[in-house]
Coordinates of C-alpha atoms in Angstrom, one line a residue:
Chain A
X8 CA 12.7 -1.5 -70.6
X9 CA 10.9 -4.6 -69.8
X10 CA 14.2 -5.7 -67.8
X11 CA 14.4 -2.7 -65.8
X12 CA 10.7 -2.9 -64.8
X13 CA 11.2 -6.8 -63.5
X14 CA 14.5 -5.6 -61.6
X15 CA 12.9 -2.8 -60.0
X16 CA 9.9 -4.9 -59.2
X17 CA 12.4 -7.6 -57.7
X18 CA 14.0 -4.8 -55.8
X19 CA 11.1 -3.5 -54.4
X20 CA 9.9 -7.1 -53.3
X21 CA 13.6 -7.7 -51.6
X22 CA 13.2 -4.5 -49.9
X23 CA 9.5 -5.3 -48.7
X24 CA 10.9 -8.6 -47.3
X25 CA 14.3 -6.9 -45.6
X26 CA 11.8 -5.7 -42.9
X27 CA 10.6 -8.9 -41.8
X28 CA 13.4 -10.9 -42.2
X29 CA 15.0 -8.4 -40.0
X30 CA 12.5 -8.7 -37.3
X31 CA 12.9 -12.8 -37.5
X32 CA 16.6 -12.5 -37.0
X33 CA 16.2 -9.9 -34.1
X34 CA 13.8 -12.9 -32.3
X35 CA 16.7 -15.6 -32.8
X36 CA 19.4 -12.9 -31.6
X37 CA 19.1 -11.4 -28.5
X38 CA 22.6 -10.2 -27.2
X39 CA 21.7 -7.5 -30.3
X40 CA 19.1 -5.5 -27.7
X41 CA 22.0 -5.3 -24.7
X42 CA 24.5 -3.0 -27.5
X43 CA 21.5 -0.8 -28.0
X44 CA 21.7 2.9 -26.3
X45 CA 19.2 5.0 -25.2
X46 CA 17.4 8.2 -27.7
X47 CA 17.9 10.7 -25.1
X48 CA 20.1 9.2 -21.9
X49 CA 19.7 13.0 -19.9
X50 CA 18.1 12.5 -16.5
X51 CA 17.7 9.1 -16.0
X52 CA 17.4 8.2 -12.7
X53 CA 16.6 4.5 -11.2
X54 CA 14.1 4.8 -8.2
X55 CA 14.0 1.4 -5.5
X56 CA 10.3 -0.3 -5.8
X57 CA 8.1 0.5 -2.6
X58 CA 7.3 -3.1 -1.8
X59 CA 9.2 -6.4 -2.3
X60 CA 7.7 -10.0 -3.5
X61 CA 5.8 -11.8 -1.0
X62 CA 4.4 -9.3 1.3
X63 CA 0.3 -9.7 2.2
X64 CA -1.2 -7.2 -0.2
X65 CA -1.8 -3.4 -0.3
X66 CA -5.2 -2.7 1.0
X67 CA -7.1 0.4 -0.8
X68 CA -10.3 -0.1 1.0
X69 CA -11.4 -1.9 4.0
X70 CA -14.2 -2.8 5.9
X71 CA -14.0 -5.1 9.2
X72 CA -16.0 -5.9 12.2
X73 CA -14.2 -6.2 15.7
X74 CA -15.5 -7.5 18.6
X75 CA -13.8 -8.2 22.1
X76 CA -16.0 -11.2 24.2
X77 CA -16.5 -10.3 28.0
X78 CA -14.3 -9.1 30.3
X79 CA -14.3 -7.1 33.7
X80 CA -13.9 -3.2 34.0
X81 CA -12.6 -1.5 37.1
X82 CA -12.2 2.4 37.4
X83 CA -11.1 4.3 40.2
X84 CA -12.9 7.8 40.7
X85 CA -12.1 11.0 38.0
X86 CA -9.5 13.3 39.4
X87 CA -8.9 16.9 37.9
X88 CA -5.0 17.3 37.8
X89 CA -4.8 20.1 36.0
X90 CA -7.2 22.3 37.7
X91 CA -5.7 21.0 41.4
X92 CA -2.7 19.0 40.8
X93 CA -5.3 16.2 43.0
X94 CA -4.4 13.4 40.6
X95 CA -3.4 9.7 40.7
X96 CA 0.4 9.6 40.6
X97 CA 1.7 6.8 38.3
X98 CA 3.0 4.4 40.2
X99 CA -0.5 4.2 42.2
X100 CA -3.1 1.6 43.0
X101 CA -5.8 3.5 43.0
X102 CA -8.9 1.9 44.4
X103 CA -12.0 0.8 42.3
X104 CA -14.6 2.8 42.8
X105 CA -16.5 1.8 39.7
X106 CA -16.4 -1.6 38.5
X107 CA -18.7 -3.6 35.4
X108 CA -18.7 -6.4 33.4
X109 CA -18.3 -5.6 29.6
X110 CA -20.9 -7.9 27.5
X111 CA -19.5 -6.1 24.6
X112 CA -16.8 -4.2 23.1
X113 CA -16.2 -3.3 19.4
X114 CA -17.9 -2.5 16.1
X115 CA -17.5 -1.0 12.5
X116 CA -14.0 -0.2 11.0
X117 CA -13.5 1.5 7.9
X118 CA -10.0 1.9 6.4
X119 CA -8.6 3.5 2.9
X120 CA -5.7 4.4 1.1
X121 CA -6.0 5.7 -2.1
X122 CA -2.5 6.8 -4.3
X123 CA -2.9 10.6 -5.1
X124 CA 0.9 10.3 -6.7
X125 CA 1.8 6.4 -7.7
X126 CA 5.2 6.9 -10.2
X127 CA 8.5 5.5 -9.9
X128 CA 9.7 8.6 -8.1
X129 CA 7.2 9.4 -6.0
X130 CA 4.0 7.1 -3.8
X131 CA 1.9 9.0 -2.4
X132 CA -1.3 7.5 -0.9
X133 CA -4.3 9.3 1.2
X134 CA -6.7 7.5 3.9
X135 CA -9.8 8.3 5.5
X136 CA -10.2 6.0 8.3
X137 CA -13.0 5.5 10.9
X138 CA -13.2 3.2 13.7
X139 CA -16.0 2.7 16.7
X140 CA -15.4 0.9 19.9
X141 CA -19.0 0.7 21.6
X142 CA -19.5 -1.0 24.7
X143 CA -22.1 -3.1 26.3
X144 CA -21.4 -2.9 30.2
X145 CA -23.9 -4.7 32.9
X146 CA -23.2 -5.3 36.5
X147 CA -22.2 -2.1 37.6
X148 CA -21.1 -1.4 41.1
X149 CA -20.9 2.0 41.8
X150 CA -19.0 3.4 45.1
X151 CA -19.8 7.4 46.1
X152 CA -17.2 8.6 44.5
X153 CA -17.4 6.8 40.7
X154 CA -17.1 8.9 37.6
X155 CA -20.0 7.2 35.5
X156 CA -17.5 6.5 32.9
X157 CA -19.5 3.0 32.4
X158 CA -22.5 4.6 32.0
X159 CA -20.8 7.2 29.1
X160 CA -19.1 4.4 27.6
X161 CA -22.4 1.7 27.4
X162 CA -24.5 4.7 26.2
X163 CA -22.3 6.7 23.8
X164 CA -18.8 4.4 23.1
X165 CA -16.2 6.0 22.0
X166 CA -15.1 6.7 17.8
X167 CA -12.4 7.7 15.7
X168 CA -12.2 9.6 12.4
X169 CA -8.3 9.1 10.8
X170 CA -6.8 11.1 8.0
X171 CA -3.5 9.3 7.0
X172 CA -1.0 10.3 4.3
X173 CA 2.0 8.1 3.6
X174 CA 4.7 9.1 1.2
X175 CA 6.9 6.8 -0.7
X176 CA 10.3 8.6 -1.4
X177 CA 12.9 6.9 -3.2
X178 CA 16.3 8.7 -3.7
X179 CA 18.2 6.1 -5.6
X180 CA 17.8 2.4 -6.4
X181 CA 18.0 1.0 -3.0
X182 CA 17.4 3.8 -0.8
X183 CA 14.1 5.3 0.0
X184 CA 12.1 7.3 2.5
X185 CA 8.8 6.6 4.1
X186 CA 6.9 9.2 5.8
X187 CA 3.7 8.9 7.4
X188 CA 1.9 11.5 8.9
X189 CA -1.7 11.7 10.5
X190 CA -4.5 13.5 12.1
X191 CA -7.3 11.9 14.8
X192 CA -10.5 13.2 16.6
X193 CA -11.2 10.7 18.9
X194 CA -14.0 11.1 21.8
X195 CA -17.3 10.0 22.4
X196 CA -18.9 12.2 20.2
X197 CA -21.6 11.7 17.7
X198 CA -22.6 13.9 14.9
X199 CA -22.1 17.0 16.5
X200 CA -17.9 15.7 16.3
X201 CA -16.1 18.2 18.9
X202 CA -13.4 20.6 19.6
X203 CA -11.2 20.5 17.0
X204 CA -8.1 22.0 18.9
X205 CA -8.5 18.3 20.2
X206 CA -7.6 17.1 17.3
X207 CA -4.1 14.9 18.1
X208 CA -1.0 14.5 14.8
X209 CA 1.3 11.6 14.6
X210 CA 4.4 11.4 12.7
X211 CA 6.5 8.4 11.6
X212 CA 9.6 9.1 9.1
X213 CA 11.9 5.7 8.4
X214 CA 15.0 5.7 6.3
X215 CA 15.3 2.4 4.5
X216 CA 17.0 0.7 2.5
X217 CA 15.8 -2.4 -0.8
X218 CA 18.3 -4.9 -0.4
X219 CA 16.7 -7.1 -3.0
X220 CA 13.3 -8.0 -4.3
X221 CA 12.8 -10.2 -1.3
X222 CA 14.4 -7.7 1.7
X223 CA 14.4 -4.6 2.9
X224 CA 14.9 -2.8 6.6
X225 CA 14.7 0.9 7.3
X226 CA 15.4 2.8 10.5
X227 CA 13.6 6.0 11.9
X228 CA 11.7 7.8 14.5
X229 CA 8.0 8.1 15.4
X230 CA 5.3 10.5 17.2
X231 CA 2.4 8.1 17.6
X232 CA -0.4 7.6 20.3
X233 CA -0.2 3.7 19.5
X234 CA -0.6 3.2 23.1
X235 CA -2.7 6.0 24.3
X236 CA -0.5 8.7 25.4
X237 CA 1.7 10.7 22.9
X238 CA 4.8 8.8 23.0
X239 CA 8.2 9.2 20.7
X240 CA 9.3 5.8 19.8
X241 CA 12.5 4.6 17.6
X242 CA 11.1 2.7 14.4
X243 CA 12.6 -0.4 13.2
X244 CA 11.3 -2.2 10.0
X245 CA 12.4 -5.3 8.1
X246 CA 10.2 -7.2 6.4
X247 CA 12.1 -9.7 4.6
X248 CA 10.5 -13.3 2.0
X249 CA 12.5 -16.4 2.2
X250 CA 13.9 -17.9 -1.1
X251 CA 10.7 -19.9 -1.7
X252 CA 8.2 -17.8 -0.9
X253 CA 6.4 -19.6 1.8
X254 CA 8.0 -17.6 4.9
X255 CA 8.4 -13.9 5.4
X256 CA 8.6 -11.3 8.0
X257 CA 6.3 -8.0 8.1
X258 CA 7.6 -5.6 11.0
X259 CA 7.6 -2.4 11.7
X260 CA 8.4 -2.0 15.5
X261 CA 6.7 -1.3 17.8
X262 CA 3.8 -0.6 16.0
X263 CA 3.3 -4.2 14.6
X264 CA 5.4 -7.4 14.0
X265 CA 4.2 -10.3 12.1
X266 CA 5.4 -13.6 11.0
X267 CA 4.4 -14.9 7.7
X268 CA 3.3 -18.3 5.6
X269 CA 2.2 -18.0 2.0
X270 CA -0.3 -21.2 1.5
X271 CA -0.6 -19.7 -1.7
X272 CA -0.1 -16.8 -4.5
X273 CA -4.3 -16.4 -3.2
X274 CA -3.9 -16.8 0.7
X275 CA -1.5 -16.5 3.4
X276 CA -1.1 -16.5 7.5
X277 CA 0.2 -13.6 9.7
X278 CA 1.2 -14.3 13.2
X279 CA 2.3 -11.5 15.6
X280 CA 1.1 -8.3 17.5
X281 CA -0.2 -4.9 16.9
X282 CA -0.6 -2.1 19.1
X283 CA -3.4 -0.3 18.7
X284 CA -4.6 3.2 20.9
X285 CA -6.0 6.2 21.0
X286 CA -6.6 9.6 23.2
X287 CA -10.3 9.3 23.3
X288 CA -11.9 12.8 24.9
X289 CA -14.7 12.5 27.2
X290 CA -17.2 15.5 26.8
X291 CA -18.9 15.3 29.8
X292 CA -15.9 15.3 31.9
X293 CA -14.2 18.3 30.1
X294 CA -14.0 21.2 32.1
X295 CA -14.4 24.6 30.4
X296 CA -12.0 24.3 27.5
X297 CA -10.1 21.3 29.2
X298 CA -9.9 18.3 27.7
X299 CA -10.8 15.1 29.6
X300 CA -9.0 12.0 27.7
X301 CA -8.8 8.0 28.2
X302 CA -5.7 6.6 27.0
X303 CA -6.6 3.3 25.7
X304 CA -3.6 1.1 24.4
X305 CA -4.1 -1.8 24.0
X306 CA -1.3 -5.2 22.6
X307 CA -2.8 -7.4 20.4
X308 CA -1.0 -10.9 19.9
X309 CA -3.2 -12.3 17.1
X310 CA -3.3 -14.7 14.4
X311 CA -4.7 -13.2 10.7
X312 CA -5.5 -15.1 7.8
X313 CA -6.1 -13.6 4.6
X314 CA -7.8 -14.9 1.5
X315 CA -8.6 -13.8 -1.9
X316 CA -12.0 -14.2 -2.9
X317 CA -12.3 -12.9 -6.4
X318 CA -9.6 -10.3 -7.9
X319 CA -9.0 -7.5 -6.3
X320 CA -11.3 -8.7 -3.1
X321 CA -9.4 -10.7 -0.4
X322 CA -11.2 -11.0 3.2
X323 CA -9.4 -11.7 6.6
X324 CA -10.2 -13.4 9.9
X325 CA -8.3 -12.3 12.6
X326 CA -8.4 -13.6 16.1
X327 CA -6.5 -12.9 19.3
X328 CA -5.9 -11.8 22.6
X329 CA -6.5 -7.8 23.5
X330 CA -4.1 -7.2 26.2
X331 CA -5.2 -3.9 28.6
X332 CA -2.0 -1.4 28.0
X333 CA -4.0 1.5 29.6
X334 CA -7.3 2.4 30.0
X335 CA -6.4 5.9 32.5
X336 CA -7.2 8.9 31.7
X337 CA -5.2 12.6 31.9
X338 CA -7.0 15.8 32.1
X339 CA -5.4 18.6 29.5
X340 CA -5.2 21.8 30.5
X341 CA -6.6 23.9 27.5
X342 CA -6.6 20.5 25.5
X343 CA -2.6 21.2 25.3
X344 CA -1.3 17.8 24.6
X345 CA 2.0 16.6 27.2
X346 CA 4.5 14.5 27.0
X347 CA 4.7 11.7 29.7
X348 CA 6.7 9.4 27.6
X349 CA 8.1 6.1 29.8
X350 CA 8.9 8.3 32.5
X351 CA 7.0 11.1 32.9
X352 CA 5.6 12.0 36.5
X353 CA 2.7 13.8 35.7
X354 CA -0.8 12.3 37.8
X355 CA -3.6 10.9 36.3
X356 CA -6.6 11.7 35.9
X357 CA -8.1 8.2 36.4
X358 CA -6.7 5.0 36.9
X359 CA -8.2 2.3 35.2
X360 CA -8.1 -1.5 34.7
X361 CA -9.4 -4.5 32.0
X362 CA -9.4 -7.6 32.3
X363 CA -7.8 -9.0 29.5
X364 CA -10.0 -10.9 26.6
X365 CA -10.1 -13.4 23.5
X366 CA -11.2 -10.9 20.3
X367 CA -11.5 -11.3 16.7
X368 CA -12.1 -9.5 13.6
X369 CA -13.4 -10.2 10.3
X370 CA -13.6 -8.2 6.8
X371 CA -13.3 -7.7 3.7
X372 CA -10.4 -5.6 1.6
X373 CA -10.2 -4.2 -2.1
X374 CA -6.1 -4.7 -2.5
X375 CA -3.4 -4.2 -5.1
X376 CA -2.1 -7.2 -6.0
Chain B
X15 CA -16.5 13.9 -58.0
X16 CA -14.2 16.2 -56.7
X17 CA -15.5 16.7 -53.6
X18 CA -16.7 12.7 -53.1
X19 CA -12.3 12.3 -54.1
X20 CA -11.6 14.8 -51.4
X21 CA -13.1 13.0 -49.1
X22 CA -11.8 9.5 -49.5
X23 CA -8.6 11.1 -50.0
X24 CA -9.2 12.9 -46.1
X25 CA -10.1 10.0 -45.2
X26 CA -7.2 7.8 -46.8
X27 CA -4.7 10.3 -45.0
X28 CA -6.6 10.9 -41.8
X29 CA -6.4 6.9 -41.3
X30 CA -2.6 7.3 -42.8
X31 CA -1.6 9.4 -40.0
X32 CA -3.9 7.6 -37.6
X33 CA -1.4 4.5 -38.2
X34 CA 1.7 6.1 -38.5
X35 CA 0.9 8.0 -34.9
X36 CA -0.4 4.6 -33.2
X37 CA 3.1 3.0 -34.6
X38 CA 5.1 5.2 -33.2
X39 CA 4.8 2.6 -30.1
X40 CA 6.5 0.0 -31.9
X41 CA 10.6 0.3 -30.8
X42 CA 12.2 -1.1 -28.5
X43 CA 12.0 0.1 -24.6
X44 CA 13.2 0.3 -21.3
X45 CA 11.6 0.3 -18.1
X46 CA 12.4 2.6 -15.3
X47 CA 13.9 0.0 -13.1
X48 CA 16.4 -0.5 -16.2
X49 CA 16.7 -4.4 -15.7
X50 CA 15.4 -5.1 -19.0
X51 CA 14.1 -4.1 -22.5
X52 CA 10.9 -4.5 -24.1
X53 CA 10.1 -5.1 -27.8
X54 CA 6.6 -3.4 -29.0
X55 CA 5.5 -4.6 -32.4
X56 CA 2.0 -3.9 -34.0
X57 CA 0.6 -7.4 -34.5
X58 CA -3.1 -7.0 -37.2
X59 CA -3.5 -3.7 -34.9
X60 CA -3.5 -4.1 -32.0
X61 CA 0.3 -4.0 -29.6
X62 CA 2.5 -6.1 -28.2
X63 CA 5.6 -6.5 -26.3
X64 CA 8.1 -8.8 -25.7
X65 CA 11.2 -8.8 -22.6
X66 CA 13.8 -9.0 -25.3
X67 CA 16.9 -8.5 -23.1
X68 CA 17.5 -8.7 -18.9
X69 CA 20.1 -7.0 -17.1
X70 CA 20.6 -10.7 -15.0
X71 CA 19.6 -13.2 -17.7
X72 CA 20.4 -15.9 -15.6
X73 CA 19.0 -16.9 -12.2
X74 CA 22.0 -16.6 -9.5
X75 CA 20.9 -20.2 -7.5
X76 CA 20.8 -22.3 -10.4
X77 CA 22.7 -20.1 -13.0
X78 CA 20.4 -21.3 -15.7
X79 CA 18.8 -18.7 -17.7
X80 CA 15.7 -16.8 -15.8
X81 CA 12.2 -18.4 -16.2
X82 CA 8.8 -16.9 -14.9
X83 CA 8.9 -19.1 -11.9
X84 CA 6.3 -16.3 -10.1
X85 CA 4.2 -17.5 -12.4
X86 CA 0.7 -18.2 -10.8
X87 CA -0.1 -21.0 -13.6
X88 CA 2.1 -23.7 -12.6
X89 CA 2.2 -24.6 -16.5
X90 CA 4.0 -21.0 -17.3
X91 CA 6.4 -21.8 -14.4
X92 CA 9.6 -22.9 -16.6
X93 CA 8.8 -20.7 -19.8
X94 CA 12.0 -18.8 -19.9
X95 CA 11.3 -15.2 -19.1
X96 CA 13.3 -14.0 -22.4
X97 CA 11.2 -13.7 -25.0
X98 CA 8.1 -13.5 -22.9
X99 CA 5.2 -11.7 -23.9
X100 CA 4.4 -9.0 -20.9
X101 CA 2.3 -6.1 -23.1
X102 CA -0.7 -7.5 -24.6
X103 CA -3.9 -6.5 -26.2
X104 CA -3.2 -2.4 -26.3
X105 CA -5.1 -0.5 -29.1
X106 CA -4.4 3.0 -30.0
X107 CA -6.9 5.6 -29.1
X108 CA -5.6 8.5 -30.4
X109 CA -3.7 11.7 -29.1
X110 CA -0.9 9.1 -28.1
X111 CA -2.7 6.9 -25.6
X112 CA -2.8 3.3 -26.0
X113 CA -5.5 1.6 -24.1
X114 CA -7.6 -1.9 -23.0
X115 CA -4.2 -4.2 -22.4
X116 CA -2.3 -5.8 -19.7
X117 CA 1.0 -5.9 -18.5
X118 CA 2.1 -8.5 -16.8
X119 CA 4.5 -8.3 -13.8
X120 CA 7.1 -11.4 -13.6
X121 CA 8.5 -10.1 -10.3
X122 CA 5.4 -10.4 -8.4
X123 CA 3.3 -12.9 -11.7
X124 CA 0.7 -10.1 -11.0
X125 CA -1.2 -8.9 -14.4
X126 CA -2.8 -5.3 -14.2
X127 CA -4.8 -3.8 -16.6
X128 CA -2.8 -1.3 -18.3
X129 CA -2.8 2.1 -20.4
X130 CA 0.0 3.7 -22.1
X131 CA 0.4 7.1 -22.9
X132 CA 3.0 9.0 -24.8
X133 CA 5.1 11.9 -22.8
X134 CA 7.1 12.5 -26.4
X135 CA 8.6 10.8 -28.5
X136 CA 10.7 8.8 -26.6
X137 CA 9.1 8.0 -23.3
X138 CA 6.3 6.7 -22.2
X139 CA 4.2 6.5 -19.2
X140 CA 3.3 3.2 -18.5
X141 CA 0.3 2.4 -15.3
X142 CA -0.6 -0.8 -14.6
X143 CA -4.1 -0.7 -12.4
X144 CA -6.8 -2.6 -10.4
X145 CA -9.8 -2.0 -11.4
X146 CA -10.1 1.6 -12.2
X147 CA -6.7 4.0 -13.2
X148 CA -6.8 5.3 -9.8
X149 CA -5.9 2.3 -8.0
X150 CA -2.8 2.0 -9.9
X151 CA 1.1 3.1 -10.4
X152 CA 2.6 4.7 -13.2
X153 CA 6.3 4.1 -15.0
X154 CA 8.5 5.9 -17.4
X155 CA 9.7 3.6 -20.0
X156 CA 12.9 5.2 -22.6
X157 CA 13.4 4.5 -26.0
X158 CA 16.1 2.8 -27.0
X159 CA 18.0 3.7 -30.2
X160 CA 17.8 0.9 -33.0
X161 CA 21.1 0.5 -35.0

């Protein structure tokens, strides 16, 4: 009796240490965890990541400061196309017939993107985004004929309220989808907003593809007012880290293209361009339920360089040249967008000219890292 | 008596079940990208887990075997990536969600806070965030039958 007691009681210790021996020999062998299967191996499906290594982070929230030093503003007088088919053609010089010199130009920018959806399968991230561009402008030489477009701007400037949702679609483990689409009201209103039938949609859809974890490029189409009017515009992106990390690319054509330099895991350099523009609707040149708009576009050639400060916060300090795309203006007939596209004959309503100018921005960014 | 033994017995067996429940976590695992497998073990309570296996063990410039070269602690730099701790710290909080660790990302050497939760019992959703769970982005990890 006494026997079988001990060689259960040995039995029972052996079996206690089986366990742990186990889990020492499963340390020491690891080829053992590349037999193993899955429980359940129905409906797995491998999605591409959305970003590769390298790339400046993800920014959730972000607030910045622009500013624009001094330059000269010349407008030529406000023409009603629409009602008379009186406007500047585009090919013309029209003459100045209002002319200032901008002290200021710039102010507040607020940007977000938060994930509604964030799994393997599916990215999909939601913005509210609102930008002022208030002017300063002294100097003014008025002829007879001159709109008071300074005067509007210095007193009311112009803002832009955003709502952008971007979807992340992978289909397989290299191929994926982006698809961005948003809304703008962009005027010189205040409070009060206004019309929202002028309320302008872009679109941007790119198919693309994950090479590796340090590549991608994707190829699509866009509906975008990046330069003022409503343009549709073939997309190109490749953004691309080199082997060591210090060098990259971050492009999507036109919209932006940068070059990249990684100092660090904490803070990195981005040299390039962004356009940047907006149909801005003038309220006290809109007719009845026409809709009076400036086309500002504007190229940016800039330098950016980002740092973090503590976790998640990183700031950035941007400085460049702002580049006058257009600053003219179209008169909508019942605040019906048109297409003018590159070559597009339909008059302006004002023809308008800036000097160029040295601007910079600085802010600060909650990120992903 | 009786009703002072039911209740440490309740007890005995609600904490029982609490333990087997928060254990079934431990297993071996595989991300939703599929390029490697993760260990869980329950180390004194709370969980941990451990790359155990990679799909390309070796790095294809040097063809030595991968290390955590993205690593932002220059010291972590050459610790080879098999065999490298990248759950830490979860504790189970009941109804199947494990909470309060980090997972560590050896593609980008990011660390996110992280919470686990249970789909059934062989998948998990796994979301590494910044801050608070909505800045974050979830993944489906599959269990992997032990022999």
């Amino acid at each position: 009796m006494k026997l079988k007691i001990v060689c259960m009681s040995m039995a029972l210790f052996l079996a206690g240490l089986v366990p742990l021996m186990a889990q020492d020999d499963d340390d020491d062998d690891w080829d053992i965890y590349g037999d193993l299967e899955l429980v359940d191996d129905s409906n797995v499906k491998r999605y591409a990541r959305p970003t590769i290594v390298g790339l400046s982070p993800t920014r959730f929230f972000s607030l910045s400061y622009d500013r624009q030093l001094a330059y000269t503003m010349n407008l030529s007088a406000a023409r009603f196309p629409a009602s008379g088919n009186s406007g500047w053609a585009v090919d013309e010089d029209a003459p100045v017939s209002e002319s200032g010199r901008v002290n200021f130009t710039g102010g507040v920018r607020f940007n977000s993107n938060i994930p509604v959806i964030s799994k393997s399968n599916l990215v999909w991230q939601s913005g509210l985004n609102y930008m002022r561009v208030g002017y300063n402008i002294s100097d003014i030489n008025s002829q007879s004929d001159a709109s008071g477009l300074t005067q509007t701007l210095d007193e009311r400037g112009l803002n832009n309220l955003n709502w952008t949702n971007t979807f992340f679609v992978p289909i397989s483990e290299q191929n994926f989808f982006i698809i961005q689409a948003g809304l703008d009201m962009s005027g010189d209103y205040s409070w009060g907003l206004q019309p929202f039938n002028t309320v302008r949609w872009s679109l941007a859809a790119v198919y693309a593809k994950r090479v590796s974890e340090s590549k991608r490029w994707g190829l699509g189409l866009a509906r975008t007012y990046r330069v003022g009017n409503l343009n549709y515009v073939p997309v190109v992106m490749y953004d691309v880290t080199s082997a060591n990390r210090k060098w990259g690319t971050e492009i999507l054509f036109p919209a932006r293209a940068h070059g990249r330099y990684n100092f660090s895991k904490n803070s990195l350099l981005l040299f390039g361009y962004e356009l940047e523009g907006q149909s801005y609707r003038i309220n006290d040149f809109s007719v009845g339920n026409n809709s009076y708009e400036i086309r500002r576009g504007e190229l940016r050639p800039r330098l950016e360089f980002q740092k973090q400060v503590s976790g998640p916060f990183w700031m950035h300090v941007q400085a460049g040249y702002r580049m006058d795309w257009t600053f003219n203006a179209d008169e909508l007939e019942g605040s019906r967008e048109f297409f003018r596209g590159f070559f597009g004959t339909q008059q302006f309503g004002m023809v308008n000219n800036l000097s160029n100018a040295v601007y910079f921005n600085i802010g600060i960014s909650f990120v992903t890292l | 008596m009786k009703k002072l033994l039911a209740v440490v017995a309740f007890l005995f067996s609600s904490a029982f079940v609490m333990a087997q429940d928060a254990d079934a976590l431990v297993g071996v695992w595989e991300p939703g990208h599929g390029k490697a497998r993760v260990k869980i073990d329950n180390i004194d309570g709370k969980y941990y887990g451990r790359i155990v296996w990679l799909k390309e063990p070796n790095d294809p410039n040097t063809g030595k075997p991968k290390t955590d070269v993205n690593n932002p602690d220059e010291s972590m730099k050459n610790v080879p990536l098999r065999g490298y701790r990248m759950l830490k710290d979860f504790t189970y909080k009941g109804k199947g969600v494990w909470e309060d660790g980090t997972i560590y990302d050896p593609e980008s050497g990011n660390t996110y806070s992280s919470v686990i939760t249970m789909k059934d019992e062989n998948t998990l959703d796994i979301r590494g965030f910044v801050g608070v769970k909505t800045f974050g982005r979830s993944d489906t990890w599959r269990k992997l039958k032990i022999n």
